[in-house]
Structures are given as structure tokens and as C-alpha cells.
mmCIF file of C-alpha atoms in Angstrom:
data_model
loop_
_atom_site.group_PDB
_atom_site.id
_atom_site.type_symbol
_atom_site.label_atom_id
_atom_site.label_comp_id
_atom_site.label_asym_id
_atom_site.label_seq_id
_atom_site.Cartn_x
_atom_site.Cartn_y
_atom_site.Cartn_z
ATOM 1 C CA UNK A 1 114.661 48.346 55.485
ATOM 2 C CA UNK A 2 116.959 46.338 52.898
ATOM 3 C CA UNK A 3 116.488 46.567 49.219
ATOM 4 C CA UNK A 4 115.199 43.400 49.099
ATOM 5 C CA UNK A 5 112.770 43.476 51.578
ATOM 6 C CA UNK A 6 111.191 46.739 50.058
ATOM 7 C CA UNK A 7 111.044 44.678 46.828
ATOM 8 C CA UNK A 8 109.302 42.137 48.515
ATOM 9 C CA UNK A 9 106.797 44.392 49.978
ATOM 10 C CA UNK A 10 106.183 46.456 46.832
ATOM 11 C CA UNK A 11 105.501 42.948 45.077
ATOM 12 C CA UNK A 12 102.955 42.119 47.750
ATOM 13 C CA UNK A 13 101.178 45.151 47.447
ATOM 14 C CA UNK A 14 100.899 44.931 44.012
ATOM 15 C CA UNK A 15 99.541 41.344 44.203
ATOM 16 C CA UNK A 16 97.183 42.750 46.584
ATOM 17 C CA UNK A 17 95.795 45.660 44.789
ATOM 18 C CA UNK A 18 95.590 43.224 41.455
ATOM 19 C CA UNK A 19 93.252 40.744 43.677
ATOM 20 C CA UNK A 20 91.205 43.627 44.504
ATOM 21 C CA UNK A 21 90.642 45.133 41.097
ATOM 22 C CA UNK A 22 89.982 41.621 39.745
ATOM 23 C CA UNK A 23 87.342 41.177 42.347
ATOM 24 C CA UNK A 24 86.034 44.551 41.900
ATOM 25 C CA UNK A 25 85.769 44.100 38.161
ATOM 26 C CA UNK A 26 83.984 40.559 38.464
ATOM 27 C CA UNK A 27 81.060 42.315 40.762
ATOM 28 C CA UNK A 28 81.046 45.320 38.017
ATOM 29 C CA UNK A 29 80.704 42.967 35.025
ATOM 30 C CA UNK A 30 78.127 40.575 36.610
ATOM 31 C CA UNK A 31 75.836 43.225 37.771
ATOM 32 C CA UNK A 32 76.466 45.782 35.372
ATOM 33 C CA UNK A 33 75.119 43.276 32.640
ATOM 34 C CA UNK A 34 71.727 43.192 34.248
ATOM 35 C CA UNK A 35 71.435 46.863 32.719
ATOM 36 C CA UNK A 36 69.970 44.950 29.934
ATOM 37 C CA UNK A 37 67.045 43.859 31.638
ATOM 38 C CA UNK A 38 65.974 47.115 33.323
ATOM 39 C CA UNK A 39 66.440 48.844 30.070
ATOM 40 C CA UNK A 40 63.762 46.216 28.345
ATOM 41 C CA UNK A 41 61.438 46.569 31.519
ATOM 42 C CA UNK A 42 61.551 50.320 31.419
ATOM 43 C CA UNK A 43 60.720 50.395 27.763
ATOM 44 C CA UNK A 44 57.946 47.871 28.055
ATOM 45 C CA UNK A 45 56.529 50.155 30.747
ATOM 46 C CA UNK A 46 56.186 53.044 28.776
ATOM 47 C CA UNK A 47 59.154 55.192 29.372
ATOM 48 C CA UNK A 48 61.054 56.601 26.513
ATOM 49 C CA UNK A 49 64.398 55.799 25.484
ATOM 50 C CA UNK A 50 65.556 59.428 27.051
ATOM 51 C CA UNK A 51 63.377 58.629 30.286
ATOM 52 C CA UNK A 52 65.208 54.987 30.691
ATOM 53 C CA UNK A 53 68.863 56.208 30.344
ATOM 54 C CA UNK A 54 68.320 59.348 32.503
ATOM 55 C CA UNK A 55 67.321 56.855 35.380
ATOM 56 C CA UNK A 56 70.376 54.872 35.030
ATOM 57 C CA UNK A 57 72.262 57.959 34.802
ATOM 58 C CA UNK A 58 70.830 59.788 37.471
ATOM 59 C CA UNK A 59 69.198 57.164 40.000
ATOM 60 C CA UNK A 60 71.959 54.558 39.510
ATOM 61 C CA UNK A 61 70.454 51.953 42.195
ATOM 62 C CA UNK A 62 69.244 49.008 40.369
ATOM 63 C CA UNK A 63 66.640 47.886 42.704
ATOM 64 C CA UNK A 64 64.871 51.387 42.903
ATOM 65 C CA UNK A 65 64.942 51.460 39.370
ATOM 66 C CA UNK A 66 63.373 48.052 38.820
ATOM 67 C CA UNK A 67 60.699 49.243 41.743
ATOM 68 C CA UNK A 68 59.765 52.222 39.848
ATOM 69 C CA UNK A 69 59.313 50.852 36.470
ATOM 70 C CA UNK A 70 57.792 47.940 37.762
ATOM 71 C CA UNK A 71 55.040 49.861 39.391
ATOM 72 C CA UNK A 72 54.379 51.864 36.518
ATOM 73 C CA UNK A 73 53.898 48.708 34.304
ATOM 74 C CA UNK A 74 51.055 47.818 36.376
ATOM 75 C CA UNK A 75 49.672 51.034 36.305
ATOM 76 C CA UNK A 76 50.801 52.808 39.422
ATOM 77 C CA UNK A 77 50.852 56.365 39.703
ATOM 78 C CA UNK A 78 53.916 58.390 39.331
ATOM 79 C CA UNK A 79 54.069 59.216 43.206
ATOM 80 C CA UNK A 80 53.425 55.627 44.340
ATOM 81 C CA UNK A 81 55.927 54.421 41.968
ATOM 82 C CA UNK A 82 58.551 56.945 43.370
ATOM 83 C CA UNK A 83 57.649 56.487 46.767
ATOM 84 C CA UNK A 84 58.373 52.693 46.602
ATOM 85 C CA UNK A 85 61.905 53.723 44.812
ATOM 86 C CA UNK A 86 62.645 56.134 47.343
ATOM 87 C CA UNK A 87 62.327 53.530 50.287
ATOM 88 C CA UNK A 88 64.224 50.698 48.630
ATOM 89 C CA UNK A 89 67.251 53.645 47.720
ATOM 90 C CA UNK A 90 67.094 54.964 51.354
ATOM 91 C CA UNK A 91 69.460 52.109 52.546
ATOM 92 C CA UNK A 92 71.952 54.042 50.468
ATOM 93 C CA UNK A 93 72.473 56.601 52.880
ATOM 94 C CA UNK A 94 73.254 54.232 55.829
ATOM 95 C CA UNK A 95 76.068 52.763 53.439
ATOM 96 C CA UNK A 96 77.103 56.333 52.794
ATOM 97 C CA UNK A 97 77.596 56.594 56.696
ATOM 98 C CA UNK A 98 79.925 53.518 56.813
ATOM 99 C CA UNK A 99 81.730 54.143 53.947
ATOM 100 C CA UNK A 100 82.445 57.988 54.675
ATOM 101 C CA UNK A 101 84.619 56.715 57.755
ATOM 102 C CA UNK A 102 86.318 54.059 56.033
ATOM 103 C CA UNK A 103 87.219 55.481 52.716
ATOM 104 C CA UNK A 104 87.938 59.208 54.438
ATOM 105 C CA UNK A 105 87.732 60.810 51.075
ATOM 106 C CA UNK A 106 88.615 64.457 50.544
ATOM 107 C CA UNK A 107 85.474 66.706 50.375
ATOM 108 C CA UNK A 108 85.911 67.759 46.951
ATOM 109 C CA UNK A 109 85.291 64.307 45.924
ATOM 110 C CA UNK A 110 82.571 63.050 48.147
ATOM 111 C CA UNK A 111 79.785 64.486 46.045
ATOM 112 C CA UNK A 112 80.653 62.723 43.043
ATOM 113 C CA UNK A 113 81.423 59.445 45.311
ATOM 114 C CA UNK A 114 78.031 59.635 46.661
ATOM 115 C CA UNK A 115 76.605 58.499 43.075
ATOM 116 C CA UNK A 116 78.434 55.296 43.561
ATOM 117 C CA UNK A 117 77.423 54.247 46.958
ATOM 118 C CA UNK A 118 75.172 51.270 46.269
ATOM 119 C CA UNK A 119 74.945 47.637 47.658
ATOM 120 C CA UNK A 120 77.898 46.440 45.353
ATOM 121 C CA UNK A 121 80.424 49.121 46.006
ATOM 122 C CA UNK A 122 79.794 49.107 49.794
ATOM 123 C CA UNK A 123 80.178 44.912 49.692
ATOM 124 C CA UNK A 124 83.568 45.286 47.782
ATOM 125 C CA UNK A 125 84.774 48.311 49.646
ATOM 126 C CA UNK A 126 84.019 46.804 53.138
ATOM 127 C CA UNK A 127 85.427 43.652 52.583
ATOM 128 C CA UNK A 128 89.118 45.138 52.000
ATOM 129 C CA UNK A 129 91.728 45.096 55.146
ATOM 130 C CA UNK A 130 93.107 48.614 54.419
ATOM 131 C CA UNK A 131 91.918 52.203 53.596
ATOM 132 C CA UNK A 132 93.651 51.995 50.385
ATOM 133 C CA UNK A 133 92.256 48.667 49.337
ATOM 134 C CA UNK A 134 88.804 49.679 50.260
ATOM 135 C CA UNK A 135 89.190 53.017 47.925
ATOM 136 C CA UNK A 136 90.535 50.782 45.109
ATOM 137 C CA UNK A 137 87.744 48.431 45.557
ATOM 138 C CA UNK A 138 85.277 50.979 45.607
ATOM 139 C CA UNK A 139 86.111 53.301 42.655
ATOM 140 C CA UNK A 140 86.814 50.378 40.269
ATOM 141 C CA UNK A 141 83.566 48.522 41.294
ATOM 142 C CA UNK A 142 81.823 52.084 40.868
ATOM 143 C CA UNK A 143 83.251 53.052 37.492
ATOM 144 C CA UNK A 144 82.643 49.497 36.048
ATOM 145 C CA UNK A 145 79.125 49.073 37.180
ATOM 146 C CA UNK A 146 78.189 52.698 36.156
ATOM 147 C CA UNK A 147 79.651 52.710 32.827
ATOM 148 C CA UNK A 148 78.506 49.053 31.810
ATOM 149 C CA UNK A 149 75.207 49.536 33.411
ATOM 150 C CA UNK A 150 74.543 52.690 31.465
ATOM 151 C CA UNK A 151 75.448 50.972 28.209
ATOM 152 C CA UNK A 152 73.538 47.878 28.654
ATOM 153 C CA UNK A 153 70.439 49.870 29.782
ATOM 154 C CA UNK A 154 70.686 51.955 26.470
ATOM 155 C CA UNK A 155 71.137 48.368 24.494
ATOM 156 C CA UNK A 156 68.058 47.011 26.367
ATOM 157 C CA UNK A 157 65.906 49.988 25.672
ATOM 158 C CA UNK A 158 66.706 50.163 22.122
ATOM 159 C CA UNK A 159 66.276 46.073 21.670
ATOM 160 C CA UNK A 160 62.784 46.811 23.232
ATOM 161 C CA UNK A 161 61.861 49.514 21.016
ATOM 162 C CA UNK A 162 63.124 47.070 18.033
ATOM 163 C CA UNK A 163 61.012 43.943 19.147
ATOM 164 C CA UNK A 164 57.724 45.679 19.773
ATOM 165 C CA UNK A 165 55.834 44.369 22.686
ATOM 166 C CA UNK A 166 57.921 43.058 25.367
ATOM 167 C CA UNK A 167 55.087 41.140 26.829
ATOM 168 C CA UNK A 168 54.963 38.798 23.626
ATOM 169 C CA UNK A 169 58.234 37.699 24.148
ATOM 170 C CA UNK A 170 58.386 37.275 27.786
ATOM 171 C CA UNK A 171 60.766 40.223 28.293
ATOM 172 C CA UNK A 172 58.603 41.995 30.876
ATOM 173 C CA UNK A 173 59.499 39.167 33.406
ATOM 174 C CA UNK A 174 63.308 39.986 33.045
ATOM 175 C CA UNK A 175 63.143 42.523 35.455
ATOM 176 C CA UNK A 176 61.690 40.760 38.248
ATOM 177 C CA UNK A 177 63.846 37.918 37.719
ATOM 178 C CA UNK A 178 67.082 39.563 37.546
ATOM 179 C CA UNK A 179 65.761 41.514 40.904
ATOM 180 C CA UNK A 180 65.089 38.123 42.767
ATOM 181 C CA UNK A 181 68.579 36.830 41.578
ATOM 182 C CA UNK A 182 70.311 39.686 43.033
ATOM 183 C CA UNK A 183 68.331 39.145 46.287
ATOM 184 C CA UNK A 184 68.333 35.459 46.752
ATOM 185 C CA UNK A 185 71.987 34.920 47.983
ATOM 186 C CA UNK A 186 71.405 37.973 50.529
ATOM 187 C CA UNK A 187 69.039 35.772 52.275
ATOM 188 C CA UNK A 188 71.534 33.635 54.687
ATOM 189 C CA UNK A 189 69.583 33.907 57.925
ATOM 190 C CA UNK A 190 65.956 32.340 58.948
ATOM 191 C CA UNK A 191 65.033 35.890 59.692
ATOM 192 C CA UNK A 192 66.074 37.398 56.552
ATOM 193 C CA UNK A 193 64.123 34.624 54.552
ATOM 194 C CA UNK A 194 60.809 35.202 56.705
ATOM 195 C CA UNK A 195 60.903 38.931 55.740
ATOM 196 C CA UNK A 196 61.271 38.100 52.200
ATOM 197 C CA UNK A 197 58.489 35.332 52.502
ATOM 198 C CA UNK A 198 56.177 37.665 54.433
ATOM 199 C CA UNK A 199 56.826 40.478 51.931
ATOM 200 C CA UNK A 200 56.001 38.150 49.054
ATOM 201 C CA UNK A 201 52.726 37.181 50.500
ATOM 202 C CA UNK A 202 51.897 40.862 51.530
ATOM 203 C CA UNK A 203 52.627 42.195 48.112
ATOM 204 C CA UNK A 204 50.769 39.273 46.201
ATOM 205 C CA UNK A 205 47.832 39.054 48.485
ATOM 206 C CA UNK A 206 47.026 42.476 48.439
ATOM 207 C CA UNK A 207 47.636 43.054 44.760
ATOM 208 C CA UNK A 208 43.822 42.545 44.067
ATOM 209 C CA UNK A 209 42.326 44.667 46.404
ATOM 210 C CA UNK A 210 44.759 47.785 46.290
ATOM 211 C CA UNK A 211 45.792 50.278 43.503
ATOM 212 C CA UNK A 212 49.010 49.430 41.762
ATOM 213 C CA UNK A 213 52.167 50.136 43.553
ATOM 214 C CA UNK A 214 50.745 50.306 46.933
ATOM 215 C CA UNK A 215 51.032 46.626 47.862
ATOM 216 C CA UNK A 216 54.932 47.083 47.301
ATOM 217 C CA UNK A 217 54.856 49.860 49.843
ATOM 218 C CA UNK A 218 52.658 47.645 52.452
ATOM 219 C CA UNK A 219 54.944 44.745 51.934
ATOM 220 C CA UNK A 220 58.126 46.674 54.047
ATOM 221 C CA UNK A 221 55.813 46.193 56.848
ATOM 222 C CA UNK A 222 57.276 42.514 56.547
ATOM 223 C CA UNK A 223 60.303 43.800 58.267
ATOM 224 C CA UNK A 224 59.129 45.331 61.236
ATOM 225 C CA UNK A 225 56.671 42.454 61.837
ATOM 226 C CA UNK A 226 59.002 39.468 61.536
ATOM 227 C CA UNK A 227 61.466 41.644 63.761
ATOM 228 C CA UNK A 228 58.848 41.847 66.411
ATOM 229 C CA UNK A 229 57.914 38.255 66.299
ATOM 230 C CA UNK A 230 61.645 37.091 66.286
ATOM 231 C CA UNK A 231 62.124 39.252 69.734
ATOM 232 C CA UNK A 232 59.243 37.968 71.171
ATOM 233 C CA UNK A 233 60.264 34.414 70.699
ATOM 234 C CA UNK A 234 63.789 35.142 71.895
ATOM 235 C CA UNK A 235 62.507 36.754 75.206
ATOM 236 C CA UNK A 236 60.175 33.847 75.593
ATOM 237 C CA UNK A 237 63.075 31.358 75.066
ATOM 238 C CA UNK A 238 65.298 33.273 77.579
ATOM 239 C CA UNK A 239 62.513 33.044 80.362
ATOM 240 C CA UNK A 240 61.846 29.503 79.927
ATOM 241 C CA UNK A 241 65.640 29.068 80.466
ATOM 242 C CA UNK A 242 65.477 30.857 83.823
#
């Protein structure tokens, strides 16, 4: 390999790394800012400032955090709220199985990296063409999002305490609004939209007749129900085609 070829390859590698870092920072900053909404929502649901910050520091999975404080805000018990958060967070275990093969991190690093296995880091890492790029995307996204999410959580909680009643300002709707904004772009197929729609109907329909927090758990039945109906429809189409 000539010196000129080596320089060209190095320049190409640097450009590729810069592109990965740019994309990772974009995702980290965009999502990290929504930690402010979580801070406001958590404080409005009755959690203290240390409790709110501890959730972001230790749990660090936005959907589960919003589900937990949302259930508490409407009067749900701690166990019901925790159950809903647990089921939402369980998806990260499946991300971890895939990322462990892709990133192939040293054993000493894996427990620390596991804290950053979330939707955003998984998406950025899995989109990369090489292991080096996947590792770079994973860690830049994770570090940016973790720092910014925790900072904005603190600011949101402090702001909520300063203004008093968050419901009077309409800030109690900030959490659900952000959650829906994050979810909507992921619903790309008809099946996914059907699951989301049925889950909303179940959650809202059961809200007046069941204890707070329980409708959210039962809304999870939307996924197997839609998948069963979709499978039955496909089998019927195959039989008609024969």
C-alpha cells in the first residue's frame, strides 16, 4: 500500500467517524432535551427532586420513566406503576442480546455499557456498517443522551417546583405529549398502527372502570390480539389463493 493510498484511507475513515459522531450527537441532543418534560411531569406527580433525579440516573429509559410517573400521577399504586414501567423497559433486554454480538465489548465494560442500552443507542449502533462505527455511535449517543437527559430532568424538576401547580399551566400534559411524539415516527406499518390504536382504545376505555395504572398494563394485550388477527387474515388469504 502506497503512502498516498494510506492517506486516502485515513481521510475516508475520519470522514466516516465524523458522520457517525454527527448523527449520534443529533439523536442524543434531540431526545435528551425531552428530559425537561420528564422532570416537570415527575415533580407534578408528587415525586421529590431527589426521587426524580434518581429515576433518570438509575433507570434511564424514557418510556418507562414516563409510564411510572404517569401512573402515580393518576393515583396508581407504586407496584402497579412499577409493573408498567418494567414491561416497557423489558424491550431493552432484547436490544442487549443483539448489541452484545455487534459491539463485542470486553467483559469489564459490559456492565457499564448495559446502562446505555436503550432505543436510541440501539438504533444508531445497528445502523452502522462496521463494528468500529457501531461502537462509536453507541457510546457517543449514550454519553450525550445520558448527560443531557439528567441535566434537563434536574432543570424540569426545579422549574416545576418553582411554578407550583403544573396542572394549572398545562405542563402535566408535557410527558404524554413527548411520549407520543417519540412513538409516532416508529409506527410505519399498518400492523404497528393497529396495535397502537387498539392500545389507546383499551387504555382509555378501561380507565373509568379499573384502578389507576391497570388499564395501561391491559393495553399491552393489544399486541398479541392484533398479531393473532393479522395471522388469521394472512392464512385466510393464502387459502383463498389456492
